[in-house]
Coordinates of C-alpha atoms in Angstrom, one line a residue:
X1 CA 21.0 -26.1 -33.7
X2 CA 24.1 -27.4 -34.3
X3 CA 24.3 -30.1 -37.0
X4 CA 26.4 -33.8 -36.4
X5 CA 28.5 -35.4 -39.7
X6 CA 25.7 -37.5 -40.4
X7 CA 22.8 -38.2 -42.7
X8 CA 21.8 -35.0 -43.7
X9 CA 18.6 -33.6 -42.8
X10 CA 16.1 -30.6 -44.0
X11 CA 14.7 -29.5 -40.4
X12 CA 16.7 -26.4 -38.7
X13 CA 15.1 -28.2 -35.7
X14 CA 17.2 -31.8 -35.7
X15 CA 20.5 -32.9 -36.7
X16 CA 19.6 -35.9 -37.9
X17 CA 16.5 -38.3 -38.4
X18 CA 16.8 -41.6 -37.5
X19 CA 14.9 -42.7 -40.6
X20 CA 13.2 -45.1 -39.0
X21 CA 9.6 -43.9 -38.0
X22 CA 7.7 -46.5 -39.4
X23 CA 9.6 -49.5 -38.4
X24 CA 8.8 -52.6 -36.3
X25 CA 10.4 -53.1 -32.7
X26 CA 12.5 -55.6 -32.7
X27 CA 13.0 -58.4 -30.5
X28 CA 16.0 -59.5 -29.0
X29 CA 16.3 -63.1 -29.3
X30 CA 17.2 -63.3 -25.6
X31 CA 14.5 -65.0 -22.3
X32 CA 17.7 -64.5 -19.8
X33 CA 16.2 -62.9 -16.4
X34 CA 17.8 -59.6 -15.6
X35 CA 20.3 -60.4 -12.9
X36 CA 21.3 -58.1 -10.4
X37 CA 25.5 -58.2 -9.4
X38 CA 26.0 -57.2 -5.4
X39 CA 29.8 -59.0 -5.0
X40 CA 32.0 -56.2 -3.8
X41 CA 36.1 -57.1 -3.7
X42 CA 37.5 -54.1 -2.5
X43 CA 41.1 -56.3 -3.0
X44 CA 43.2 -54.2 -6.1
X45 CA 43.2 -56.0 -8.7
X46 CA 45.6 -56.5 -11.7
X47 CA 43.1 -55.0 -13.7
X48 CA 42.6 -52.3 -11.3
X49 CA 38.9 -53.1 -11.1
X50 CA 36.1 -53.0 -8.8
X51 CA 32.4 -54.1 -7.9
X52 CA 29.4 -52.2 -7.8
X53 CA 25.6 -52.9 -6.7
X54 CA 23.5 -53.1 -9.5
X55 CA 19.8 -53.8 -7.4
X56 CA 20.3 -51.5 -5.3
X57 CA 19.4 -47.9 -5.7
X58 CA 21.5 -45.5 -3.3
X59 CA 20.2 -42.7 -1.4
X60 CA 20.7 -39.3 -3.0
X61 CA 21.7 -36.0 -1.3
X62 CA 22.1 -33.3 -3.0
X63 CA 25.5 -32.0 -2.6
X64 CA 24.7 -27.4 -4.5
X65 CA 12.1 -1.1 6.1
X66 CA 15.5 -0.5 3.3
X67 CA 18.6 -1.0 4.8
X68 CA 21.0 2.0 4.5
X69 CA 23.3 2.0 1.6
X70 CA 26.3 1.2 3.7
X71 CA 25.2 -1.8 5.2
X72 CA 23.9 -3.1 2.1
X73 CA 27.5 -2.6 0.5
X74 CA 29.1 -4.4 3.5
X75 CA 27.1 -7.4 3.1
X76 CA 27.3 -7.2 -0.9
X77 CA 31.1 -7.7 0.2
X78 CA 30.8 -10.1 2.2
X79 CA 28.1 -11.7 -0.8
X80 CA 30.9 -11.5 -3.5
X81 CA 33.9 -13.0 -1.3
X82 CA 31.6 -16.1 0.1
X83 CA 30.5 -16.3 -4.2
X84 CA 34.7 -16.4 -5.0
X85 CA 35.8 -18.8 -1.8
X86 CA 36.4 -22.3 -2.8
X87 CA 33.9 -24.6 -0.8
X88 CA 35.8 -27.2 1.3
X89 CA 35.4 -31.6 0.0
X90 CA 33.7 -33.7 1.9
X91 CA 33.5 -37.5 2.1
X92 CA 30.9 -38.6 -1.1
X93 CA 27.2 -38.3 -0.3
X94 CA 26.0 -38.2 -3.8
X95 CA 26.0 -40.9 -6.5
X96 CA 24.3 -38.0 -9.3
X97 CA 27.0 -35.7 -10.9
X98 CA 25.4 -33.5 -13.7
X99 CA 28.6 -33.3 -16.4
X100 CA 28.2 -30.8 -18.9
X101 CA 30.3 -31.6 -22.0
X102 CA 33.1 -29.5 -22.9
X103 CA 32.3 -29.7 -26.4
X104 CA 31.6 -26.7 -28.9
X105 CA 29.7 -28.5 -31.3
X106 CA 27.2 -30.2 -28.9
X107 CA 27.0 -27.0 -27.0
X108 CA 25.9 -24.7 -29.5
X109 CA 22.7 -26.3 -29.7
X110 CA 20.1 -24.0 -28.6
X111 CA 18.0 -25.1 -25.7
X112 CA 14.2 -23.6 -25.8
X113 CA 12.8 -26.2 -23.5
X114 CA 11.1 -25.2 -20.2
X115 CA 13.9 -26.1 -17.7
X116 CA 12.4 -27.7 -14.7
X117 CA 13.4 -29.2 -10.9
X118 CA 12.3 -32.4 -9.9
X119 CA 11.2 -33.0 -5.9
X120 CA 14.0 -35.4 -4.8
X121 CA 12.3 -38.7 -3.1
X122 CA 13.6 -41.3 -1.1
X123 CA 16.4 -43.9 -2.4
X124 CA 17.8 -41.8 -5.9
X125 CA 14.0 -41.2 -7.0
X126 CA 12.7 -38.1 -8.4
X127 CA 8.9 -36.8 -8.8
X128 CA 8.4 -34.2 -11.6
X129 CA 4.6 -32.3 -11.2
X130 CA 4.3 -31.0 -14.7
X131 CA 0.7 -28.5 -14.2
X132 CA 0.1 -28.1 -18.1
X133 CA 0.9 -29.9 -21.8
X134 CA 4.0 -28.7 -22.8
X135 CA 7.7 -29.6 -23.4
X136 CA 10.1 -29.7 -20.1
X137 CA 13.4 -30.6 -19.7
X138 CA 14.9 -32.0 -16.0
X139 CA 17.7 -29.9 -14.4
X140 CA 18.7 -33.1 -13.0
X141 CA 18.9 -35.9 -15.3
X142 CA 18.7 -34.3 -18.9
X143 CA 15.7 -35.9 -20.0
X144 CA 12.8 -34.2 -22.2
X145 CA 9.2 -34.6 -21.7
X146 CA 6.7 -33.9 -24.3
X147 CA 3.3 -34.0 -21.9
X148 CA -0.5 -33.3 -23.4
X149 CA -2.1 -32.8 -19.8
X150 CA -1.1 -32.2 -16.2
X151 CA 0.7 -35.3 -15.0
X152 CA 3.3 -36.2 -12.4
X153 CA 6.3 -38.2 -13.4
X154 CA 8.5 -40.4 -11.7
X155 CA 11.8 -41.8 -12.8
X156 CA 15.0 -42.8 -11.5
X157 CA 19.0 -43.9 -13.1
X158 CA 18.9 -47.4 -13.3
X159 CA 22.4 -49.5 -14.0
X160 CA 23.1 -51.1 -17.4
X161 CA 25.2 -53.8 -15.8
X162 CA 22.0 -55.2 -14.3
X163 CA 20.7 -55.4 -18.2
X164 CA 23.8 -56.0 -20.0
X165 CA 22.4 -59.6 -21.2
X166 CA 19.9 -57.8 -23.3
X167 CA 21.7 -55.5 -25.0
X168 CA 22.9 -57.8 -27.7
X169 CA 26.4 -56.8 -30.5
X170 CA 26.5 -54.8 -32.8
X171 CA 24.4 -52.5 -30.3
X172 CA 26.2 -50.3 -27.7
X173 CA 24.7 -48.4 -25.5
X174 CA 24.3 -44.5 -26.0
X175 CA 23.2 -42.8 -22.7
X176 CA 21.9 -43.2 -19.3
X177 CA 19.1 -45.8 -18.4
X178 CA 15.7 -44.5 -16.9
X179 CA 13.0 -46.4 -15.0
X180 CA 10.1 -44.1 -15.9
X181 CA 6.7 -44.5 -13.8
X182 CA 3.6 -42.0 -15.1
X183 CA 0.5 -42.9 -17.3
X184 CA 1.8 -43.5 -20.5
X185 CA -0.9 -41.8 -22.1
X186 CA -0.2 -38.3 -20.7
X187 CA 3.3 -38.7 -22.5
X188 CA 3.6 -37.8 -25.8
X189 CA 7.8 -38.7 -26.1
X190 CA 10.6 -38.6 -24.1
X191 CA 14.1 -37.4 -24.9
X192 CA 17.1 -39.3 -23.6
X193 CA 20.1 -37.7 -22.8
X194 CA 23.4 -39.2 -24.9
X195 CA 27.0 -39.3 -24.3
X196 CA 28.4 -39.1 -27.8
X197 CA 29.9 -36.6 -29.8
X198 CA 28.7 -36.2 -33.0
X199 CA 31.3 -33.4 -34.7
X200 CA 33.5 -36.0 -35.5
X201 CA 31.1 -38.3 -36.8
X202 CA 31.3 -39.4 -40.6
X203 CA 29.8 -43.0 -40.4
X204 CA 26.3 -43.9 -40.5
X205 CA 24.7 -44.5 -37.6
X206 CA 21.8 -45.5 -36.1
X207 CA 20.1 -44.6 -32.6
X208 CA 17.4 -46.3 -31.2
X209 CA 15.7 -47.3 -27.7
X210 CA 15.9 -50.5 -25.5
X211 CA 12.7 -50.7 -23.8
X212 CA 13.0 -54.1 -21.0
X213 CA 10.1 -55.4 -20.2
X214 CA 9.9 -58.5 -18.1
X215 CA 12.7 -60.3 -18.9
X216 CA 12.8 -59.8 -22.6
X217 CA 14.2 -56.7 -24.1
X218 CA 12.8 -54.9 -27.8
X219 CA 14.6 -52.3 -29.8
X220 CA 12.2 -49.7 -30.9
X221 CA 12.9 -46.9 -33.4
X222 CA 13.5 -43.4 -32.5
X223 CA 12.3 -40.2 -34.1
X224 CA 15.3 -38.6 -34.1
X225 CA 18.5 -37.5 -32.6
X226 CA 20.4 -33.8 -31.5
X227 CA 23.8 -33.6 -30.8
X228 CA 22.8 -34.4 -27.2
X229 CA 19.5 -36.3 -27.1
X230 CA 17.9 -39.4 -28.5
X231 CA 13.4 -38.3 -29.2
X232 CA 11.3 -41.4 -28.7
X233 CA 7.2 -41.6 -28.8
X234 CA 6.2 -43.5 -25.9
X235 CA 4.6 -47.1 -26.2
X236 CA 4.5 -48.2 -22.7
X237 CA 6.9 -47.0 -19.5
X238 CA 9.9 -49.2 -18.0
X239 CA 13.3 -49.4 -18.0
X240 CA 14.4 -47.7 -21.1
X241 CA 17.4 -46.1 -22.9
X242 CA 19.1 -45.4 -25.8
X243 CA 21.2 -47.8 -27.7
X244 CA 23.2 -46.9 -30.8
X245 CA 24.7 -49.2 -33.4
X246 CA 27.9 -47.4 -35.9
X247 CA 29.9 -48.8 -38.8
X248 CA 32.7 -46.3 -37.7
X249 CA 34.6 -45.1 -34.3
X250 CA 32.5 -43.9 -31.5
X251 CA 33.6 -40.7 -29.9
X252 CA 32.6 -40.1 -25.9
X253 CA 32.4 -37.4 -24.2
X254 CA 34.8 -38.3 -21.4
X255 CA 34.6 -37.2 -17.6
X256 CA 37.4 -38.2 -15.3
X257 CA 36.5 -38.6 -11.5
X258 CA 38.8 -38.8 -8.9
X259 CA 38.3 -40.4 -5.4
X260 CA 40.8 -40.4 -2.2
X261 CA 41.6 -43.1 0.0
X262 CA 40.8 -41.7 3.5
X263 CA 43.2 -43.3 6.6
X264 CA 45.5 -43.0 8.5
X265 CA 48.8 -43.4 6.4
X266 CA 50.5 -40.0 5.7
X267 CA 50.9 -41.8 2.0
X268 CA 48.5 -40.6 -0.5
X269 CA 46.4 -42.9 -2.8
X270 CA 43.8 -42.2 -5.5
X271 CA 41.5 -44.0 -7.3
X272 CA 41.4 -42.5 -10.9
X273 CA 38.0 -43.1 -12.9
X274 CA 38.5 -42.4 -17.1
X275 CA 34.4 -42.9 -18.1
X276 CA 31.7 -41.6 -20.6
X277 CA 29.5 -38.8 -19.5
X278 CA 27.1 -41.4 -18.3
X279 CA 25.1 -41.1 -15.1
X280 CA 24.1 -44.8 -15.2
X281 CA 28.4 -45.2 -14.8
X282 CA 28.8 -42.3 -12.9
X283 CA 26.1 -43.8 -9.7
X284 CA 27.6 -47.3 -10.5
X285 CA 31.4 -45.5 -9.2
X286 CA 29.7 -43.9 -6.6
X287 CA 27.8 -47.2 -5.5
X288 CA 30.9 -49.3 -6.1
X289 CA 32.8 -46.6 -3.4
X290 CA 30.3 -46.2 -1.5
X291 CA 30.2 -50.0 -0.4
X292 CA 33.9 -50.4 -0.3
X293 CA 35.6 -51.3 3.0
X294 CA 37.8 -48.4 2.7
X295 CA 36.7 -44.7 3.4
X296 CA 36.8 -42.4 0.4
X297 CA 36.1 -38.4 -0.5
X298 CA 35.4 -37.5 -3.7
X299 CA 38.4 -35.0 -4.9
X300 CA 36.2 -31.7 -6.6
X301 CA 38.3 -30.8 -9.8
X302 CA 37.2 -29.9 -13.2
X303 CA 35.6 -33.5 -14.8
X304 CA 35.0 -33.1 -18.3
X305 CA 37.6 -34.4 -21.1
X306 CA 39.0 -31.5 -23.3
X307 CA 37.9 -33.7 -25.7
X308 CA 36.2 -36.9 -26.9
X309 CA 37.5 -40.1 -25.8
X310 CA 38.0 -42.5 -28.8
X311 CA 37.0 -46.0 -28.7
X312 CA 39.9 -48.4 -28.5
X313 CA 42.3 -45.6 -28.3
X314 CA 45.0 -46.1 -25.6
X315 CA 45.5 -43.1 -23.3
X316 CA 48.4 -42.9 -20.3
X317 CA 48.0 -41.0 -16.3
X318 CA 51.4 -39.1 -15.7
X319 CA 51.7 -37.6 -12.7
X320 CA 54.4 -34.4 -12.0
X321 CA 55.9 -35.0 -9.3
X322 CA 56.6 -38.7 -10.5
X323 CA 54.2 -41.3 -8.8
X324 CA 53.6 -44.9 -9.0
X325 CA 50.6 -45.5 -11.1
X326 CA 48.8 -48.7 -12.4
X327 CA 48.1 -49.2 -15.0
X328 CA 50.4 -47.2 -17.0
X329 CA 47.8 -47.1 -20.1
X330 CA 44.6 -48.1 -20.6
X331 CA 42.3 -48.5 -23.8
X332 CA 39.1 -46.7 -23.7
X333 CA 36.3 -48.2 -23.5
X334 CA 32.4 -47.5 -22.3
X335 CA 32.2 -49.6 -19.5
X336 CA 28.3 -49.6 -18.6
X337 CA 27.5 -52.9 -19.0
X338 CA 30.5 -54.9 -16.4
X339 CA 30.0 -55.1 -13.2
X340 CA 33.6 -54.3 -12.4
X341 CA 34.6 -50.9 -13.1
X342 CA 37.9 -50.0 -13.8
X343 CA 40.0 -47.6 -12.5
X344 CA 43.6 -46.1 -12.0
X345 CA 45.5 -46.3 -9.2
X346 CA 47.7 -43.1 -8.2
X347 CA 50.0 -43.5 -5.1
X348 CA 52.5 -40.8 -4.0
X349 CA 54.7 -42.2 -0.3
X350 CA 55.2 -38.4 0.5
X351 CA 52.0 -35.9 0.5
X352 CA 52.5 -33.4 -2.1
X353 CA 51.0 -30.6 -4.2
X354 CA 51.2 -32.4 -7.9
X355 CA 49.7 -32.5 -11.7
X356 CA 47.7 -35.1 -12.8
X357 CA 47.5 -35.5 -16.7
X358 CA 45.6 -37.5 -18.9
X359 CA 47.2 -37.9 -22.4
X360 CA 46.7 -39.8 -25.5
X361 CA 49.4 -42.9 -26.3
X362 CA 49.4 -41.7 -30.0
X363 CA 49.9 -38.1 -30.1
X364 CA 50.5 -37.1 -26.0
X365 CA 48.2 -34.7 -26.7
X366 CA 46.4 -33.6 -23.4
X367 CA 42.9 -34.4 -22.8
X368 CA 42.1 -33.7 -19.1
X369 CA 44.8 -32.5 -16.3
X370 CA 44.0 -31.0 -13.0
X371 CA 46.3 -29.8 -10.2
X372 CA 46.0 -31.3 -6.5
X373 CA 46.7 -29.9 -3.6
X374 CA 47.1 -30.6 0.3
X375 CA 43.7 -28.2 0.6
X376 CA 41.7 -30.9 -1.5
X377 CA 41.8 -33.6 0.5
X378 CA 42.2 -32.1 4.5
X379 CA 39.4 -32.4 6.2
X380 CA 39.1 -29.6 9.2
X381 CA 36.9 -29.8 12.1
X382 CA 33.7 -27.8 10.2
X383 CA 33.8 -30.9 7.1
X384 CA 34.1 -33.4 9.5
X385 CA 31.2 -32.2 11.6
X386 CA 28.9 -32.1 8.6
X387 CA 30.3 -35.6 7.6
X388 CA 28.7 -36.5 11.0
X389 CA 25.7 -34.8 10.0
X390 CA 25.2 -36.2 6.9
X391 CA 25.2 -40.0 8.4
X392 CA 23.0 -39.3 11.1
X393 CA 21.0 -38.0 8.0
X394 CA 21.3 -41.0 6.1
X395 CA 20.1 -43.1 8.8
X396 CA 16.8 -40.9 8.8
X397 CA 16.7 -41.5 5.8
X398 CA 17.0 -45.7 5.9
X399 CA 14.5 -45.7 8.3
X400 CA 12.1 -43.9 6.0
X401 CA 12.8 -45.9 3.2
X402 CA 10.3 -48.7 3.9
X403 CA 7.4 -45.8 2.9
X404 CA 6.1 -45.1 -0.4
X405 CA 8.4 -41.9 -1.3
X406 CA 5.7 -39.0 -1.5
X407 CA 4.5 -40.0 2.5
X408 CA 8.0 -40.1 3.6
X409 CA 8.9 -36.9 1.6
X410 CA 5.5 -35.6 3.3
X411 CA 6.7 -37.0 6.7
X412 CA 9.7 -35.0 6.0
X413 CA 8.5 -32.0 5.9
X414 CA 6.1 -32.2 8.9
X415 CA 9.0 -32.8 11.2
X416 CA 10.9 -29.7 9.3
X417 CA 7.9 -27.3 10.3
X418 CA 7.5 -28.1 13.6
X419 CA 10.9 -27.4 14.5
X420 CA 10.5 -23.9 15.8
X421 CA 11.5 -22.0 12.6
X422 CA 8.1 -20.1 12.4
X423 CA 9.8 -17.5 14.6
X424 CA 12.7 -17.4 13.8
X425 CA 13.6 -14.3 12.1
X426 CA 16.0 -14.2 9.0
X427 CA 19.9 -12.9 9.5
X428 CA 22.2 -11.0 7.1
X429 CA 24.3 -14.3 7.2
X430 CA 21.3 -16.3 6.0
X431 CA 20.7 -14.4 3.3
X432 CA 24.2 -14.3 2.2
X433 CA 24.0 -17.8 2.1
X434 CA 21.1 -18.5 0.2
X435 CA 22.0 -15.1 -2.4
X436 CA 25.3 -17.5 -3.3
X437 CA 23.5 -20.9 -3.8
X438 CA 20.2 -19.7 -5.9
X439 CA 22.4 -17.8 -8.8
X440 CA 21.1 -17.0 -12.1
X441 CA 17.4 -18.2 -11.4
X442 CA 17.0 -15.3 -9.0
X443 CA 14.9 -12.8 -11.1
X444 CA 12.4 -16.1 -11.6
X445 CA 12.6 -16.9 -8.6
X446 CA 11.7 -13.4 -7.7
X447 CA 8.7 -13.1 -9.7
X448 CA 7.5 -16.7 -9.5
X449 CA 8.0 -17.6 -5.2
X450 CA 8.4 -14.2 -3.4
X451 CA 6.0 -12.3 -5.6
X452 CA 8.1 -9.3 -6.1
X453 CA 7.3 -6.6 -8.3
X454 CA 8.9 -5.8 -11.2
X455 CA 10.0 -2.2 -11.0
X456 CA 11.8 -3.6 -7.7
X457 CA 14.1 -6.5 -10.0
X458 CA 14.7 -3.6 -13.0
X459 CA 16.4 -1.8 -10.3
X460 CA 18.4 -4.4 -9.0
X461 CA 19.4 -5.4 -12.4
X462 CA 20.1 -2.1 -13.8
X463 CA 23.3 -1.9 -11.5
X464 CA 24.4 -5.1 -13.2
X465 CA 26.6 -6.7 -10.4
X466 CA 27.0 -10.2 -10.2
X467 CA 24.4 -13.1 -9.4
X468 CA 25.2 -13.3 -6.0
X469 CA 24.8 -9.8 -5.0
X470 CA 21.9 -9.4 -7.0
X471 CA 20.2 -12.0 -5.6
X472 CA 21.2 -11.2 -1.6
X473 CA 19.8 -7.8 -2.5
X474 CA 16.6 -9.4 -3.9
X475 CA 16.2 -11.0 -1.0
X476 CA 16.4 -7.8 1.3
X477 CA 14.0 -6.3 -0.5
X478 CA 11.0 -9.9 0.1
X479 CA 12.6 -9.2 3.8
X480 CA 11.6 -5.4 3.5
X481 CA 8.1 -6.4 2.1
X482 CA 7.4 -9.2 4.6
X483 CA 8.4 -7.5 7.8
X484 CA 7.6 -9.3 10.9
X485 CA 6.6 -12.3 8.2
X486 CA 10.4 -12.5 7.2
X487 CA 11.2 -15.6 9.2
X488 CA 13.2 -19.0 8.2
X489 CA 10.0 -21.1 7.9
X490 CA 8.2 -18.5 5.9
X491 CA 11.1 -18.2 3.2
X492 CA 11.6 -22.1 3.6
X493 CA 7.8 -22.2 2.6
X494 CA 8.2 -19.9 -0.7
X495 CA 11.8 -21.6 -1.8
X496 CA 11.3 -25.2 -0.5
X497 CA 10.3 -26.3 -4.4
X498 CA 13.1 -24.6 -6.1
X499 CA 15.8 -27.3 -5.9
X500 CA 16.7 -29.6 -4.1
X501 CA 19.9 -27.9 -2.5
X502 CA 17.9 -24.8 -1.8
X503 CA 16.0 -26.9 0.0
X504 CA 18.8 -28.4 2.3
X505 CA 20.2 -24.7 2.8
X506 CA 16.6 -23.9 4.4
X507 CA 16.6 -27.5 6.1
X508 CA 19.8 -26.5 7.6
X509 CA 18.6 -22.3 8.5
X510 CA 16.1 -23.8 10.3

């Protein structure tokens, strides 16, 4: 594992130990009731700023006989180009953005833990079904759970603005915030997922964990820290996550979002958001757009800083073509705990391919820059359709909400199975839709939900083409095996656990 600037530390399996074990909590010296923000002025601002909901908790969805060898080349073909052509943007349906950092001290940590998919429930919830002890880590979130029985696990992204009373100077906050629902006892610790990079670290620091409870907030020591996580032993479950307090700079790892005003005009505006790796910020900025009077769609373009912001360092949007832009610099700063998010406004009169840069004030060295163009932001006939589709499936989805989330996941998936998919028999064109979406996971998948043997993966792999066609020709061969059982509803009933979008692409097949 890769080792952080920091205190040092014997174990090959840490970077550093918080040093801490055997302290108290301590209490914050603070009774303030955790208020809830919902004011949202869509007006710009001279400080380019907006609202965001903070008790509310938005809705995810998930945005991700042998055939003859010539047909099965033909649709490898047609397998690779679907794999290599761009998918089209839609309007935003999805607050939760997984952001990998482009960092290569924090990625060449090893990762050995057991890399599970939560069940996605109603209103941004997710419910983990963990069968044995063991140590599992969440596709979707980041977090690590150390369990010592069979135990499910539900947890959600909560907003630090909501708790920013309680989290009291010289403490910052570090990472995501989790509302984390299971019997404590089953739970042996929890890893939190944190947004900081520690290569560049000299200072001390120190990590620990806000757990809220009530109104009143206490600040219990960690075990350790990685260059990506924050390890806690669990004491009780409720909103918790990690703080860090640093007698030096912090360093972030940055993501820069970008969001389109959709009307009318033939003028093109942007809203330009400069933010930590954070998903607690990241489904505040989704939330905040979400509720604004004006349309948006999320512009899909490479997120991650090529390196880490710095704290209090100005940085500067230039734009090539010129275009008027407001601010003209900000200073960087982790906004998680206000209410108002800032942002960047990026307005060009004419619509134009052009460069978006972001640069540092103090060296214009480039730390994020992406190219736009007319094909990012026009919406055909097809996107528009599935817009449709995707409000007529949010209102399912309101109308659900009032149930507990398993009994209107369950509800769900009664009304998927009885809507005539038992017969209907699988196409080439599903599968090549499904081979580009499942990826690397297809030899587990293989093994693990269509029970395939394994002198029939070892030949598929031996020819060592991409994912994509490996998998389509995977799933030939469960179509070979099944026969007359090859039908929509039966693959929907092997895949329907594997993810979340797997489970929208059957949702849709069928």
């Amino acid at each position: 594992m890769s080792r952080g600037a920091v205190a040092p530390e014997s174990s090959d399996d840490h970077i550093a130990s918080s040093g801490e074990k055997d302290c108290p909590s301590s209490h914050l010296d603070t009774s303030k009731d955790s208020k809830s923000g919902d004011d949202d002025d869509d007006s710009s601002s001279e400080s380019s700023a907006e609202s965001d909901s903070d008790n509310e908790e938005p809705e995810t969805e998930k945005t991700n006989g042998e055939l003859g060898e010539s047909s099965a080349e033909g649709a490898s073909c047609r397998a690779e180009e679907r794999e290599n052509k761009e998918l089209p943007t839609h309007h935003v349906n999805s607050e939760f953005i997984k952001i990998e950092p482009h960092c290569e001290h924090c990625n060449a940590e090893n990762k050995h833990n057991e890399q599970v998919t939560p069940r996605l429930l109603s209103r941004g919830h997710f419910l983990l079904k963990l069968d044995s002890e063991g140590i599992y880590e969440c596709t979707e979130t980041g977090l690590i759970f150390e369990v010592n029985r069979k135990v499910d696990i539900k947890y959600c992204v909560l907003s630090w603005s909501k708790y920013a009373d309680l989290v009291v100077k010289p403490w910052v906050v570090g990472g995501p915030l989790f509302d984390i629902k299971c019997d404590p006892a089953a739970l042996t610790s929890i890893e939190f997922p944190h947004f900081l990079c520690l290569g560049h670290h000299e200072a001390n620091m120190t990590f620990k964990v806000l757990h809220v409870q009530s109104s009143r907030a206490s600040l219990e020591c960690t075990v350790d820290h990685s260059a990506s996580h924050v390890k806690w032993h669990v004491s009780s479950l409720s909103p918790v996550g990690p703080v860090i307090q640093s007698e030096g700079t912090l360093f972030h790892h940055g993501a820069v979002i970008l969001y389109k005003v959709v009307d009318q005009n033939p003028s093109l505006s942007f809203r330009v958001y400069v933010v930590t790796n954070n998903n607690s910020f990241v489904q505040d900025i989704f939330t905040s757009v979400k509720k604004s009077a004006k349309k948006f769609m999320k512009i899909d373009k490479p997120p991650v800083c090529l390196k880490p912001l710095q704290s209090g360092k100005k940085y500067k949007l230039i734009s090539e073509p010129e275009a008027d832009i407001t601010p003209e610099e900000i200073e960087f700063m982790d906004g998680s705990l206000l209410k108002l998010k800032s942002y960047i406004e990026v307005y060009l009169e004419q619509p134009t391919e052009f460069k978006l840069l972001l640069v540092e004030v103090d060296s214009d060295e480039i730390v994020w820059k992406a190219k736009l163009r007319e094909c990012d932001w026009v919406q055909d006939d097809k996107s528009q359709s599935i817009s449709k589709s995707s409000t007529r499936g949010n209102r399912r989805r309101k109308m659900n909400s009032a149930l507990p989330e398993e009994e209107a996941y369950e509800k769900r998936m009664k009304q998927v199975d009885t809507s005539g998919g038992a017969h209907t028999p699988l196409t080439e064109a599903h599968l090549i839709t499904l081979a580009g979406k499942l990826g690397k996971e297809w030899i587990k998948i293989a093994i693990a939900k269509l029970d395939l043997d394994i002198s029939v993966i070892d030949a598929i792999r031996e020819k060592k083409e991409s994912d994509t066609i490996s998998t389509f020709k995977m799933l030939q061969k469960w179509q070979e095996k099944e026969q007359s059982n090859a039908t929509v509803q039966n693959l929907y009933n092997c895949l329907r656990d594997v993810s979340v979008e797997i489970q929208d692409v059957l949702e849709g097949f069928l």
